[in-house]
């Protein structure tokens, strides 16, 4: 039973981690909590729903191969969400750069409410049900049951994180992101286009959030326009848990949060599922204010 | 001083105007309250369409007391706070009778507002006993009660399914938890309750609780709650390898359950009233409803009858005044689409038979 809870926790934790990365990346370069990030995740889930519903209208080579089709769904949803992230920054944050710190935060909340209502009006207030495409049949192995879908989710979230890690540490653009996050002023002086770096950061974060959205949609099968609220708050918690601004921290925080929730709900009472997560958050903030992997800094909230 | 006087006079005039509009308008207003938006919106629209049909039929015959009837919808979003706001809005708008609300947790606080204003309320779906236990003379319901429903579910589990181990899950709402406790109470001593768990409404991930339930190894899983959570629970329970069937109540009796839960819902049981698509008295209703709004939802016919009872009572009372309508509802001897309805002293229906339904081939069918 312990292993089962652990597996459940890792599955949901992977999606927390993917969303948390978006918070952490943006915080790194802008020192801003992008509270509209949860809505990008929700929009990703809706895009996944729309695309998967289109399966019967797809060309036969896609209909024949489920993995290929899913790859296309993930790709398109992530691409469109990247655009959402790009324009979100351009419209809601860029004009406010240099404004007092509270101003972009309020703008973020406004963007979040706008996006939520936009989806409610365009897609309806009802729950949307995903067509059940991938295997939901449970496979049992040594007392642990899982579905092929669950494995797909775990592996793709790890693969996406590896991809991001490579992007941040091994590419020129990634180096520029790291430089900007260390000191935006100096980065600009050495010739880094800070505006481009910020746009790329938003796009990368949205890309990951969209993938998490599609995964969660597939996993739970029903989505609605309020999905981004709790998802966003949980992922934000994960980012703070690991140390906001710290990329490996967000990954660790995400998985940890998922596992704590699963074990807490499994061994004590599921009524207090959210209580465990937020209790741990408070404890970490009290004893390690910079998060588990974060470094102390005056900038941090 | 003069200015003050003018302000005072204008104020008085406004009060006088609203009062007049409310009580002696050219129309008689009927309220219909429920979750018109949100994840459970299908229950709200089923209700609203049922009431609409009744109002349209009366208006086609010339309305009531020579006046046209106006339907005022109120969206409580399945939230108690919102329900009280809707109730207050109805009162200020001068509504003379209310059909609704759907959720017991909404109906109970709203009923206090209606009680103070003297407006009769008939709920089409609230099954929690507390609603009519409050002793309000203006509160009625046309559906059954959770103590009857809990007993029906427990009897079925013990006598027909012959279960020995039962796991119980509820959504911590007035309805869900109340129903779950009634079920538990009626199981008797021969059945062991292996788990009694509350879940958070609106959550998507129930894997911890279903894992726990699965390892308790029950013969049957009871769920007190609504289809949104029910569908996810059943689906996730089967995904961790659970095999026991689920049983729920009126809250999961919706086609939406089958969509959310998918093939995992096959074999799920639910307690509800008898099939209204089969009883002869509902034949006319079903035909007219289908023509206008498509296939009726399970609660459409209850809402339709509730609206008809209010309208008929207004006719009998001879006045669009809640205080005069209430005694007429209490004394009514009504023959409608659901069959024969009479209210007892508390405002509950005198006879309310619960039967068990089962999901077979992706459809709810009454268990004979």
XYZ file of C-alpha atoms in Angstrom, chain A residues 22-295:
274
model
C 7.092 28.171 -14.623
C 6.740 30.099 -11.376
C 10.361 29.637 -10.512
C 11.741 30.586 -13.946
C 9.747 33.803 -14.054
C 10.626 34.635 -10.490
C 14.272 34.085 -11.352
C 14.384 36.676 -14.103
C 11.730 39.165 -12.995
C 11.379 38.682 -9.221
C 7.670 38.483 -9.935
C 5.113 35.841 -8.949
C 3.123 35.267 -12.114
C -0.243 34.465 -10.578
C -1.805 33.977 -13.992
C 0.413 30.917 -14.526
C -2.226 28.521 -13.176
C -4.613 29.709 -15.881
C -2.082 28.849 -18.596
C -2.074 25.324 -17.195
C -5.879 25.284 -17.308
C -5.878 26.545 -20.898
C -3.405 23.781 -21.737
C -5.874 21.233 -20.372
C -8.672 22.707 -22.505
C -6.494 22.707 -25.623
C -5.709 19.065 -24.927
C -9.427 18.365 -24.624
C -10.219 20.114 -27.916
C -7.407 18.377 -29.789
C -8.167 14.904 -28.451
C -11.841 15.354 -29.310
C -10.684 15.983 -32.868
C -9.138 12.505 -33.137
C -11.823 11.118 -35.492
C -11.141 14.018 -37.888
C -7.389 13.417 -37.959
C -5.493 11.887 -40.903
C -5.344 8.081 -40.715
C -1.613 7.846 -39.956
C -2.255 9.776 -36.737
C -5.357 7.784 -35.836
C -3.405 4.579 -36.241
C -0.657 5.465 -33.820
C -1.683 6.639 -30.409
C 1.780 7.714 -29.167
C 2.325 9.825 -32.285
C -1.106 11.377 -31.929
C -0.481 12.256 -28.291
C 2.849 13.755 -29.188
C 1.090 16.000 -31.697
C -1.550 16.953 -29.089
C 1.094 17.819 -26.518
C 3.120 19.716 -29.102
C 0.249 21.848 -30.402
C -1.174 22.582 -26.935
C 2.272 23.547 -25.647
C 2.948 25.734 -28.677
C -0.335 27.627 -28.335
C 0.196 28.070 -24.600
C 3.671 29.415 -25.239
C 2.006 32.120 -27.295
C -0.366 32.781 -24.413
C 2.650 33.147 -22.133
C 4.395 35.419 -24.611
C 1.442 37.778 -24.935
C 0.641 37.616 -21.236
C 4.065 39.056 -20.492
C 3.895 41.548 -23.339
C 0.461 42.894 -22.405
C 0.273 42.560 -18.629
C 3.844 42.830 -17.333
C 6.121 44.568 -19.809
C 4.386 47.979 -19.658
C 4.638 47.761 -15.880
C 8.308 46.985 -15.719
C 9.915 49.437 -13.279
C 6.578 50.132 -11.631
C 6.272 49.513 -7.866
C 6.380 45.778 -7.050
C 2.721 45.561 -6.133
C 1.515 46.809 -9.526
C 2.515 43.810 -11.677
C 1.183 41.522 -8.946
C -2.245 43.120 -9.239
C -1.978 42.941 -12.998
C -1.235 39.209 -12.628
C -4.370 38.664 -10.563
C -6.377 40.628 -13.124
C -4.988 38.508 -15.961
C -5.857 35.375 -14.011
C -9.484 36.432 -13.519
C -9.738 37.519 -17.138
C -8.417 34.201 -18.497
C -10.628 32.169 -16.198
C -13.751 34.005 -17.293
C -12.666 33.965 -20.900
C -12.534 30.165 -20.796
C -15.806 29.964 -18.850
C -17.620 32.026 -21.480
C -16.034 30.414 -24.518
C -16.082 26.796 -23.321
C -19.023 26.830 -20.903
C -19.168 26.485 -17.146
C -19.789 22.737 -17.216
C -17.131 20.112 -16.647
C -15.622 18.898 -19.885
C -15.066 15.185 -20.154
C -12.023 13.846 -21.970
C -12.684 11.033 -24.411
C -11.077 7.979 -22.859
C -8.379 7.235 -25.361
C -5.455 5.685 -23.576
C -5.590 2.519 -21.558
C -7.286 2.950 -18.215
C -7.055 -0.760 -17.478
C -5.100 -1.343 -14.319
C -1.946 -3.453 -14.449
C -1.023 -5.119 -11.197
C 2.590 -5.755 -10.296
C 3.592 -6.917 -6.838
C 0.587 -5.385 -5.128
C 0.913 -2.068 -6.934
C -1.680 -1.185 -9.546
C -1.064 1.380 -12.233
C -2.376 2.265 -15.638
C -0.297 2.678 -18.789
C -1.456 6.290 -18.723
C 0.101 6.815 -15.322
C 3.448 5.549 -16.536
C 3.228 7.760 -19.608
C 2.609 10.749 -17.366
C 5.494 10.013 -15.019
C 7.961 9.396 -17.839
C 6.936 12.375 -19.903
C 7.129 14.739 -16.949
C 10.644 13.510 -16.161
C 11.628 13.796 -19.827
C 10.303 17.357 -20.000
C 12.237 18.310 -16.905
C 15.403 16.842 -18.334
C 14.771 18.821 -21.506
C 14.409 22.024 -19.512
C 17.507 21.264 -17.498
C 19.473 20.793 -20.691
C 18.008 23.988 -22.135
C 18.928 26.075 -19.088
C 22.415 24.676 -18.620
C 23.649 23.759 -22.068
C 22.298 26.291 -24.559
C 23.218 29.914 -25.226
C 19.700 31.079 -24.493
C 19.710 29.128 -21.244
C 22.976 30.748 -20.233
C 21.407 34.111 -20.998
C 18.450 33.228 -18.765
C 20.782 32.290 -15.939
C 22.798 35.466 -16.418
C 19.661 37.620 -16.399
C 18.396 35.941 -13.285
C 21.684 36.583 -11.489
C 21.834 40.256 -12.437
C 19.618 41.739 -15.154
C 21.569 44.985 -15.276
C 24.925 43.347 -15.835
C 23.388 40.940 -18.326
C 22.146 43.890 -20.354
C 25.609 45.486 -20.168
C 27.317 42.433 -21.652
C 24.916 42.510 -24.585
C 22.129 40.119 -23.583
C 18.754 41.194 -24.860
C 16.878 41.069 -21.571
C 13.458 41.511 -23.190
C 13.997 38.443 -25.348
C 15.208 36.440 -22.371
C 12.108 37.351 -20.375
C 9.819 36.428 -23.269
C 11.589 33.090 -23.684
C 11.265 32.409 -19.957
C 7.516 32.966 -20.065
C 7.205 30.779 -23.144
C 9.234 27.950 -21.600
C 7.184 28.066 -18.397
C 3.920 28.062 -20.342
C 5.153 25.192 -22.504
C 5.653 23.016 -19.433
C 2.391 24.131 -17.832
C 0.470 23.213 -20.991
C 1.987 19.726 -20.961
C 0.981 19.353 -17.309
C -2.537 20.506 -18.215
C -2.949 17.905 -20.956
C -1.582 15.171 -18.663
C -3.926 16.046 -15.837
C -6.852 16.202 -18.234
C -6.039 12.737 -19.532
C -5.434 11.373 -16.050
C -8.570 12.626 -14.303
C -10.760 12.767 -17.359
C -12.722 15.852 -16.394
C -11.654 19.472 -16.410
C -13.298 22.812 -15.740
C -12.356 26.458 -15.864
C -11.510 26.658 -12.151
C -8.797 24.005 -12.527
C -6.021 26.616 -12.659
C -6.777 28.057 -9.269
C -5.976 25.087 -7.041
C -3.391 23.741 -9.480
C -1.653 27.102 -9.495
C -1.669 27.470 -5.730
C -0.335 23.946 -5.214
C 2.418 24.435 -7.761
C 3.321 27.774 -6.245
C 3.579 25.995 -2.911
C 5.869 23.440 -4.521
C 8.068 26.210 -5.941
C 8.344 27.913 -2.554
C 8.940 24.568 -0.884
C 11.940 23.895 -3.095
C 13.146 27.488 -2.972
C 11.620 29.910 -5.424
C 13.934 30.948 -8.224
C 15.725 27.601 -8.039
C 15.106 25.184 -10.928
C 16.016 21.846 -9.291
C 14.196 23.149 -6.199
C 10.925 23.397 -8.111
C 11.293 19.825 -9.359
C 12.053 18.457 -5.910
C 9.307 20.587 -4.368
C 6.731 19.334 -6.867
C 7.424 15.656 -6.312
C 7.695 16.135 -2.571
C 4.359 17.926 -2.394
C 2.627 15.215 -4.411
C 4.073 12.463 -2.221
C 3.277 14.245 1.054
C -0.307 14.751 -0.051
C -0.725 11.152 -1.143
C 0.791 9.692 2.029
C -1.007 12.120 4.338
C -4.361 11.466 2.732
C -3.701 7.745 2.526
C -2.509 7.097 6.064
C -4.422 9.712 8.026
C -7.563 11.230 6.613
C -8.299 12.292 3.075
C -10.516 15.073 4.407
C -7.398 17.028 5.287
C -5.459 16.379 2.102
C -4.707 20.043 1.453
C -3.886 20.643 5.095
C -0.771 18.426 4.980
C 0.611 20.230 1.947
C 0.157 23.671 3.402
C 1.321 22.606 6.845
C 4.612 21.456 5.364
C 4.851 24.752 3.514
C 4.457 26.717 6.734
C 6.995 24.545 8.521
C 9.539 25.005 5.722
C 8.979 28.751 5.651
C 9.465 28.997 9.389
C 12.616 26.909 9.592
C 14.104 27.391 6.139
C 12.606 30.614 4.756
C 14.485 30.304 1.470
C 13.028 26.866 0.789
C 14.725 23.482 0.782
C 17.263 24.165 -1.962
C 17.121 27.952 -2.048
C 19.936 30.232 -1.002
